[in-house]
XYZ file of C-alpha atoms in Angstrom:
453
model
C -32.338 34.822 -1.760
C -31.930 31.242 -3.054
C -34.800 28.878 -2.258
C -33.630 25.274 -1.988
C -35.886 22.425 -3.067
C -36.088 19.043 -1.395
C -34.157 17.536 -4.300
C -31.283 19.990 -4.102
C -29.834 20.981 -0.762
C -27.128 23.235 -2.127
C -27.229 26.115 -4.611
C -25.898 25.557 -8.106
C -22.493 26.938 -9.049
C -24.068 29.955 -10.747
C -26.318 30.562 -7.731
C -23.294 30.617 -5.454
C -21.740 33.474 -7.466
C -25.027 35.375 -7.842
C -24.885 38.731 -6.077
C -21.142 38.367 -5.380
C -17.961 39.935 -6.669
C -14.687 38.213 -7.532
C -11.150 39.622 -7.420
C -8.752 38.083 -9.972
C -4.998 38.445 -10.350
C -3.261 37.282 -13.508
C -6.455 38.053 -15.388
C -4.690 39.086 -18.598
C -2.890 35.728 -18.850
C -3.905 32.559 -20.697
C -5.744 31.084 -17.712
C -7.049 34.406 -16.426
C -8.848 35.240 -19.659
C -10.723 31.942 -19.567
C -11.628 32.416 -15.880
C -13.125 35.831 -16.619
C -15.044 34.822 -19.741
C -16.471 31.715 -18.072
C -17.524 33.526 -14.901
C -19.293 36.257 -16.854
C -21.012 33.890 -19.269
C -21.986 30.964 -17.027
C -22.646 32.916 -13.811
C -24.817 35.703 -15.274
C -25.842 37.167 -11.905
C -22.296 37.831 -10.737
C -21.987 41.473 -9.696
C -18.430 42.417 -10.671
C -15.070 40.944 -11.544
C -12.329 43.132 -10.127
C -9.176 42.632 -12.170
C -5.672 43.598 -11.033
C -3.899 45.061 -14.064
C -0.702 47.003 -14.651
C 0.767 49.100 -17.415
C 2.937 46.993 -19.693
C 5.206 47.567 -22.685
C 4.199 51.194 -23.004
C 0.474 50.365 -23.003
C -1.781 52.115 -20.506
C -4.303 50.165 -18.440
C -7.161 51.302 -20.710
C -5.215 50.288 -23.838
C -4.454 46.891 -22.333
C -8.103 46.142 -21.526
C -9.148 47.114 -25.059
C -6.551 44.716 -26.450
C -7.704 42.109 -23.912
C -11.356 42.274 -25.003
C -10.464 42.190 -28.715
C -9.613 38.502 -28.293
C -12.010 36.143 -30.143
C -12.456 34.335 -26.811
C -15.025 36.996 -25.863
C -17.070 36.694 -29.067
C -20.041 34.868 -27.563
C -20.334 37.383 -24.732
C -20.198 40.272 -27.178
C -22.863 38.594 -29.334
C -25.272 37.547 -26.585
C -24.698 39.749 -23.518
C -22.248 42.550 -24.356
C -23.329 44.609 -21.335
C -21.875 41.934 -19.041
C -18.375 42.945 -20.122
C -18.974 46.162 -18.194
C -18.901 44.070 -15.014
C -15.105 43.946 -15.369
C -13.716 46.617 -13.031
C -10.041 47.438 -13.507
C -7.860 47.746 -10.416
C -4.549 49.342 -11.485
C -1.734 47.736 -9.544
C 1.254 45.396 -9.630
C 1.720 42.083 -7.836
C 5.338 43.069 -7.098
C 4.656 46.580 -5.744
C 4.221 47.416 -2.033
C 0.578 46.810 -1.053
C 0.088 45.516 -4.620
C 0.285 49.085 -5.926
C -3.432 49.513 -5.233
C -4.785 52.937 -4.257
C -6.413 53.375 -0.833
C -9.801 53.959 -2.464
C -9.606 50.770 -4.538
C -8.378 48.769 -1.567
C -11.339 49.934 0.480
C -13.701 48.947 -2.347
C -12.191 45.457 -2.516
C -12.389 45.033 1.263
C -16.058 46.016 1.229
C -17.250 44.080 -1.822
C -15.163 40.996 -2.700
C -16.403 37.517 -1.742
C -14.063 35.317 -3.836
C -10.381 35.683 -4.726
C -8.800 33.784 -7.637
C -5.064 34.352 -7.384
C -3.381 33.205 -10.584
C -0.680 35.866 -11.083
C 2.797 34.309 -11.309
C 5.934 34.521 -13.373
C 5.569 32.341 -16.471
C 9.332 31.929 -16.901
C 10.835 28.742 -15.482
C 14.320 30.090 -14.898
C 13.847 33.559 -13.500
C 16.585 34.610 -11.064
C 15.491 33.445 -7.614
C 14.940 37.007 -6.260
C 12.584 37.769 -9.182
C 10.615 34.519 -8.844
C 10.475 35.049 -5.071
C 9.135 38.583 -5.397
C 6.358 37.586 -7.802
C 5.360 34.117 -6.629
C 5.985 34.280 -2.882
C 5.811 37.924 -1.809
C 2.994 38.731 -4.249
C 0.955 35.875 -2.793
C 1.804 36.961 0.762
C 0.323 40.412 0.057
C -2.780 38.881 -1.523
C -3.322 36.684 1.542
C -2.951 39.677 3.857
C -5.526 41.582 1.825
C -7.951 38.641 1.866
C -7.918 38.561 5.682
C -9.184 42.134 5.800
C -12.061 41.556 3.381
C -15.445 41.753 5.081
C -17.339 39.428 2.712
C -14.619 36.954 1.832
C -15.871 33.374 1.470
C -13.030 31.604 -0.327
C -9.432 32.173 -1.474
C -8.424 30.099 -4.538
C -4.713 29.840 -5.273
C -3.517 28.602 -8.675
C -0.370 26.564 -8.105
C 1.202 23.969 -10.429
C 1.161 20.171 -10.539
C 4.961 20.312 -10.679
C 5.574 21.583 -7.137
C 6.520 18.028 -6.138
C 8.683 16.769 -8.993
C 10.690 14.711 -6.478
C 7.746 12.250 -6.280
C 6.667 9.854 -9.036
C 3.098 9.766 -7.713
C 1.592 13.036 -6.514
C -1.525 13.002 -4.338
C -3.886 15.898 -3.641
C -2.201 16.790 -0.374
C 0.277 19.361 0.897
C 3.770 17.866 0.946
C 6.725 19.127 3.017
C 8.318 22.297 1.652
C 11.571 21.892 -0.326
C 13.299 24.389 2.010
C 12.697 26.583 5.034
C 10.847 29.623 3.698
C 12.371 32.037 6.228
C 15.860 30.819 5.418
C 15.259 31.267 1.681
C 14.014 34.782 2.377
C 17.314 35.589 4.092
C 19.273 34.266 1.116
C 17.198 36.384 -1.262
C 17.498 39.443 0.961
C 21.284 39.155 1.236
C 21.813 38.388 -2.451
C 22.403 34.983 -3.966
C 24.544 33.674 -6.828
C 23.354 31.313 -9.544
C 25.606 28.595 -8.124
C 24.128 28.956 -4.637
C 20.625 28.965 -6.120
C 21.208 25.456 -7.512
C 21.972 24.199 -3.996
C 18.927 25.866 -2.447
C 16.526 24.423 -5.041
C 17.008 21.038 -3.356
C 16.349 18.977 -6.463
C 13.588 21.129 -7.937
C 14.269 21.737 -11.653
C 13.904 25.523 -11.630
C 13.017 28.588 -9.569
C 9.406 28.480 -10.799
C 8.532 25.081 -9.330
C 10.624 25.811 -6.222
C 8.930 29.103 -5.331
C 5.472 27.736 -6.186
C 6.114 24.849 -3.751
C 7.079 27.301 -1.005
C 4.036 29.442 -1.774
C 1.659 26.524 -1.195
C 2.730 26.545 2.458
C 2.017 30.258 2.807
C -1.404 29.661 1.296
C -2.077 26.700 3.582
C -1.632 28.930 6.643
C -4.466 31.085 5.324
C -6.989 28.297 5.986
C -7.038 29.399 9.637
C -8.562 32.713 8.538
C -10.337 32.128 5.201
C -11.577 28.926 3.500
C -8.702 28.208 1.111
C -8.258 26.066 -2.005
C -5.108 25.149 -3.938
C -5.575 24.111 -7.568
C -2.602 22.489 -9.299
C -2.963 22.443 -13.096
C -0.510 20.353 -15.101
C 0.421 21.315 -18.696
C -2.378 23.706 -19.623
C -3.358 23.449 -23.275
C -6.063 24.550 -25.746
C -9.784 24.786 -24.956
C -11.590 21.472 -25.318
C -15.214 22.579 -25.460
C -16.269 26.187 -25.144
C -16.412 29.048 -25.841
C -14.012 28.273 -28.735
C -12.703 24.763 -29.417
C -8.950 24.820 -29.867
C -8.446 28.384 -28.594
C -5.149 29.110 -26.906
C -3.382 32.324 -26.112
C 0.364 31.596 -26.081
C 3.170 29.230 -27.111
C 3.986 28.074 -23.567
C 3.611 24.604 -22.072
C 3.766 21.800 -24.613
C 2.847 23.921 -27.613
C 6.182 25.462 -28.600
C 8.302 22.309 -28.696
C 5.501 20.227 -30.211
C 4.988 22.657 -33.104
C 8.744 23.042 -33.707
C 9.021 19.253 -33.904
C 6.006 18.931 -36.204
C 7.486 21.500 -38.587
C 10.844 19.693 -38.776
C 12.723 22.418 -36.896
C 13.374 20.105 -33.941
C 14.583 16.552 -34.554
C 15.390 15.218 -31.108
C 13.498 15.107 -27.809
C 15.143 14.425 -24.478
C 13.098 11.596 -22.928
C 11.064 8.589 -24.024
C 8.042 8.409 -26.314
C 6.146 6.305 -23.732
C 6.414 8.942 -21.005
C 3.149 10.602 -20.025
C 2.633 14.232 -20.938
C 0.065 15.484 -18.456
C -2.084 17.737 -20.632
C -5.218 19.463 -19.318
C -7.515 21.718 -21.384
C -7.605 25.308 -20.149
C -11.421 25.295 -19.930
C -11.230 22.269 -17.597
C -8.972 24.293 -15.294
C -11.369 27.249 -15.316
C -14.399 25.023 -14.742
C -12.726 23.253 -11.828
C -11.632 26.524 -10.193
C -15.100 28.044 -10.457
C -16.888 24.892 -9.273
C -14.430 24.294 -6.423
C -14.921 27.864 -5.240
C -18.652 27.284 -5.072
C -18.630 23.808 -3.544
C -15.582 23.802 -1.241
C -15.947 27.216 0.355
C -17.309 25.905 3.660
C -14.664 23.255 4.221
C -12.775 23.404 7.511
C -9.720 21.816 5.863
C -7.414 23.019 3.130
C -8.576 21.549 -0.179
C -5.964 20.634 -2.802
C -7.063 19.710 -6.325
C -4.692 18.243 -8.932
C -6.153 19.397 -12.239
C -4.406 16.643 -14.180
C -5.034 13.743 -16.552
C -2.132 11.325 -16.006
C -3.714 9.114 -13.336
C -7.079 8.516 -14.974
C -6.752 9.278 -18.715
C -3.069 9.406 -19.671
C -1.674 10.429 -23.047
C 1.907 9.726 -24.118
C 4.286 12.386 -25.378
C 4.914 10.209 -28.444
C 1.212 10.365 -29.284
C 1.185 14.149 -28.924
C 4.184 14.593 -31.232
C 2.845 12.106 -33.770
C -0.557 13.816 -33.999
C 1.010 17.237 -34.552
C 3.480 15.872 -37.130
C 0.673 14.151 -39.050
C -1.312 17.387 -39.027
C 1.678 19.406 -40.314
C 2.147 16.932 -43.165
C -1.554 16.943 -44.001
C -1.753 20.754 -43.953
C 1.664 21.160 -45.628
C 2.603 23.564 -42.856
C 6.105 22.244 -42.194
C 9.254 24.362 -42.504
C 11.890 21.716 -43.270
C 11.890 18.470 -45.287
C 10.904 15.206 -43.565
C 8.738 16.861 -40.869
C 7.678 13.529 -39.356
C 11.261 12.480 -38.678
C 12.428 12.928 -35.068
C 13.729 10.684 -32.301
C 13.564 10.401 -28.517
C 16.681 9.715 -26.458
C 17.570 9.681 -22.768
C 21.226 10.501 -23.513
C 22.077 14.183 -23.256
C 25.227 13.829 -25.375
C 23.154 12.303 -28.173
C 20.691 15.205 -27.977
C 23.598 17.611 -28.561
C 25.125 15.545 -31.378
C 21.865 15.014 -33.266
C 20.917 18.660 -32.797
C 24.141 19.714 -34.500
C 23.850 17.168 -37.323
C 20.150 17.390 -38.095
C 19.181 20.902 -36.994
C 22.122 23.302 -36.920
C 23.845 22.177 -40.147
C 20.581 22.102 -42.181
C 19.719 25.545 -40.780
C 23.036 26.979 -42.027
C 22.579 25.337 -45.442
C 19.020 26.622 -45.758
C 20.004 30.168 -44.761
C 22.875 30.097 -47.267
C 20.400 29.048 -49.975
C 18.086 31.884 -48.977
C 20.967 34.363 -49.078
C 21.928 33.246 -52.604
C 18.416 34.010 -53.911
C 18.217 37.374 -52.136
C 16.100 36.319 -49.141
C 16.834 37.156 -45.519
C 18.316 34.328 -43.404
C 16.001 33.084 -40.659
C 16.675 29.452 -39.754
C 19.805 29.932 -37.633
C 17.878 32.430 -35.519
C 14.968 29.968 -35.321
C 17.345 27.239 -34.116
C 18.345 29.418 -31.197
C 14.679 29.703 -30.202
C 14.108 25.959 -30.708
C 17.027 25.023 -28.465
C 16.039 27.551 -25.825
C 12.472 26.197 -25.804
C 13.619 22.580 -25.620
C 16.215 23.122 -22.892
C 13.688 24.963 -20.704
C 11.419 21.895 -20.558
C 13.827 18.976 -21.050
C 13.528 18.051 -17.344
C 9.790 17.554 -17.901
C 10.070 15.622 -21.183
C 12.637 13.327 -19.525
C 10.410 12.446 -16.559
C 6.975 10.925 -16.130
C 4.632 11.409 -13.194
C 1.238 10.153 -12.081
C -0.776 13.052 -10.671
C -3.768 11.749 -8.726
C -7.023 13.604 -9.455
C -9.461 11.681 -7.226
C -10.713 14.802 -5.437
C -11.337 16.552 -8.771
C -13.356 13.596 -9.987
C -15.322 13.422 -6.722
C -16.163 17.122 -6.974
C -17.371 16.698 -10.536
C -19.438 13.624 -9.603
C -21.131 15.644 -6.841
C -22.384 18.330 -9.239
C -25.951 18.429 -10.506
C -26.516 17.323 -14.129
C -26.913 20.976 -15.134
C -23.619 21.951 -13.482
C -21.841 18.947 -14.991
C -22.906 20.229 -18.405
C -21.856 23.808 -17.664
C -18.595 23.053 -15.847
C -17.032 19.858 -17.266
C -13.722 19.083 -15.538
C -13.403 15.294 -15.243
C -10.283 14.323 -17.276
C -11.761 10.892 -18.032
C -14.117 12.579 -20.491
C -11.324 13.819 -22.769
C -11.165 12.009 -26.113
C -7.493 12.578 -26.919
C -7.752 11.884 -30.649
C -10.445 14.512 -31.136
C -8.893 16.921 -28.655
C -5.438 16.850 -30.246
C -6.969 17.454 -33.682
C -8.725 20.531 -32.279
C -5.474 21.574 -30.572
C -3.616 21.446 -33.915
C -6.366 23.500 -35.544
C -6.200 25.994 -32.688
C -2.469 26.533 -33.154
C -2.989 27.313 -36.849
C -6.017 29.498 -36.260
C -5.205 31.453 -33.094
C -1.390 31.505 -32.944
C -0.237 31.235 -36.561
C -3.455 32.860 -37.856
C -3.389 30.729 -41.010
C -7.061 29.729 -41.296
């Protein structure tokens, strides 16, 4: 039982989670790992974290969790409180399977014991066929919501959306906007089968099936507020850890990382967009801290709470600055792959992107591979160019647009925390020093992705 003092009328974030159990989907992903580590370390009296996990790539559930915990992200827990890792309880299942693929016994356990749901499972591919994106993002969420309504101890449902559900607006507030299409009508299209050409029409201006289905899903989640206190968190471009447990840590090449590193290494010479456009970066630990704090502080709200976990409105950084910092680091570390690594241009003309790509990327790649062949080395740069172009084309809509994502509610939540909770759960984007952060980000790429240091 928490005893409240006259100075503090609400329990701290850690006190909220004390004696409770959390159910997480998407726990093996980039965000999910940080959620789990942070909950275990900073909320030491949490009872259990139930983690939905499936077999993947020939690895059993037990093999996957071993691989999961081998990540350096969990080093401080292993050093200081290794027993807390035993609080992770695996729930074999699949977000796309009927009833989530969960056994009756495990479902009963979740219904009896879970107080908080963090639903972050989603496809990470922007251009999945619509039926695939629908099955994962919409139907998977629908099943999670249905399960939450049967839970006896449920206090809050936290849905991880994306800041890019409303790309048709230049300024995005922390509110629920009209859906891009009628969800029942889209379901009928998916059910009856849909061509790629028809998909383009249905997207109604959204750049891909990812942002489209995530926008529809927000409306499913909003309906849940009538049954369970519900929160939507919209992260922007999630990047490396800013503070702890490991500065610079990141777990994949998605988001801004792939194109930025290709450009820094001289493998990409042209970017579709303008150097003065804002790239809305947010450190992954800021997302985790916001989610955990919002769960603790917004769980009694009678209204749906939407939080834009973004930096563009209050502490913007330009895409030109991001590229320049990474290029300077590549030159300093001599980690570039092609000559003149700092040479690249921005353009808003698609035809010029194609022309410059051929002249300054494809031709040099062929010449370099020919040189490698002549000295008995295996060719690699033509294959790399295919990956570079695929990476760039998947995000060129985002590099060629600039948005202002309002984060007033995030900042208000942070301001309402006690000094101790502000220290433990930093999430106000104003406090990001971009020069220092981007240096740590560069180091993180070398250390955790390229494994060069």
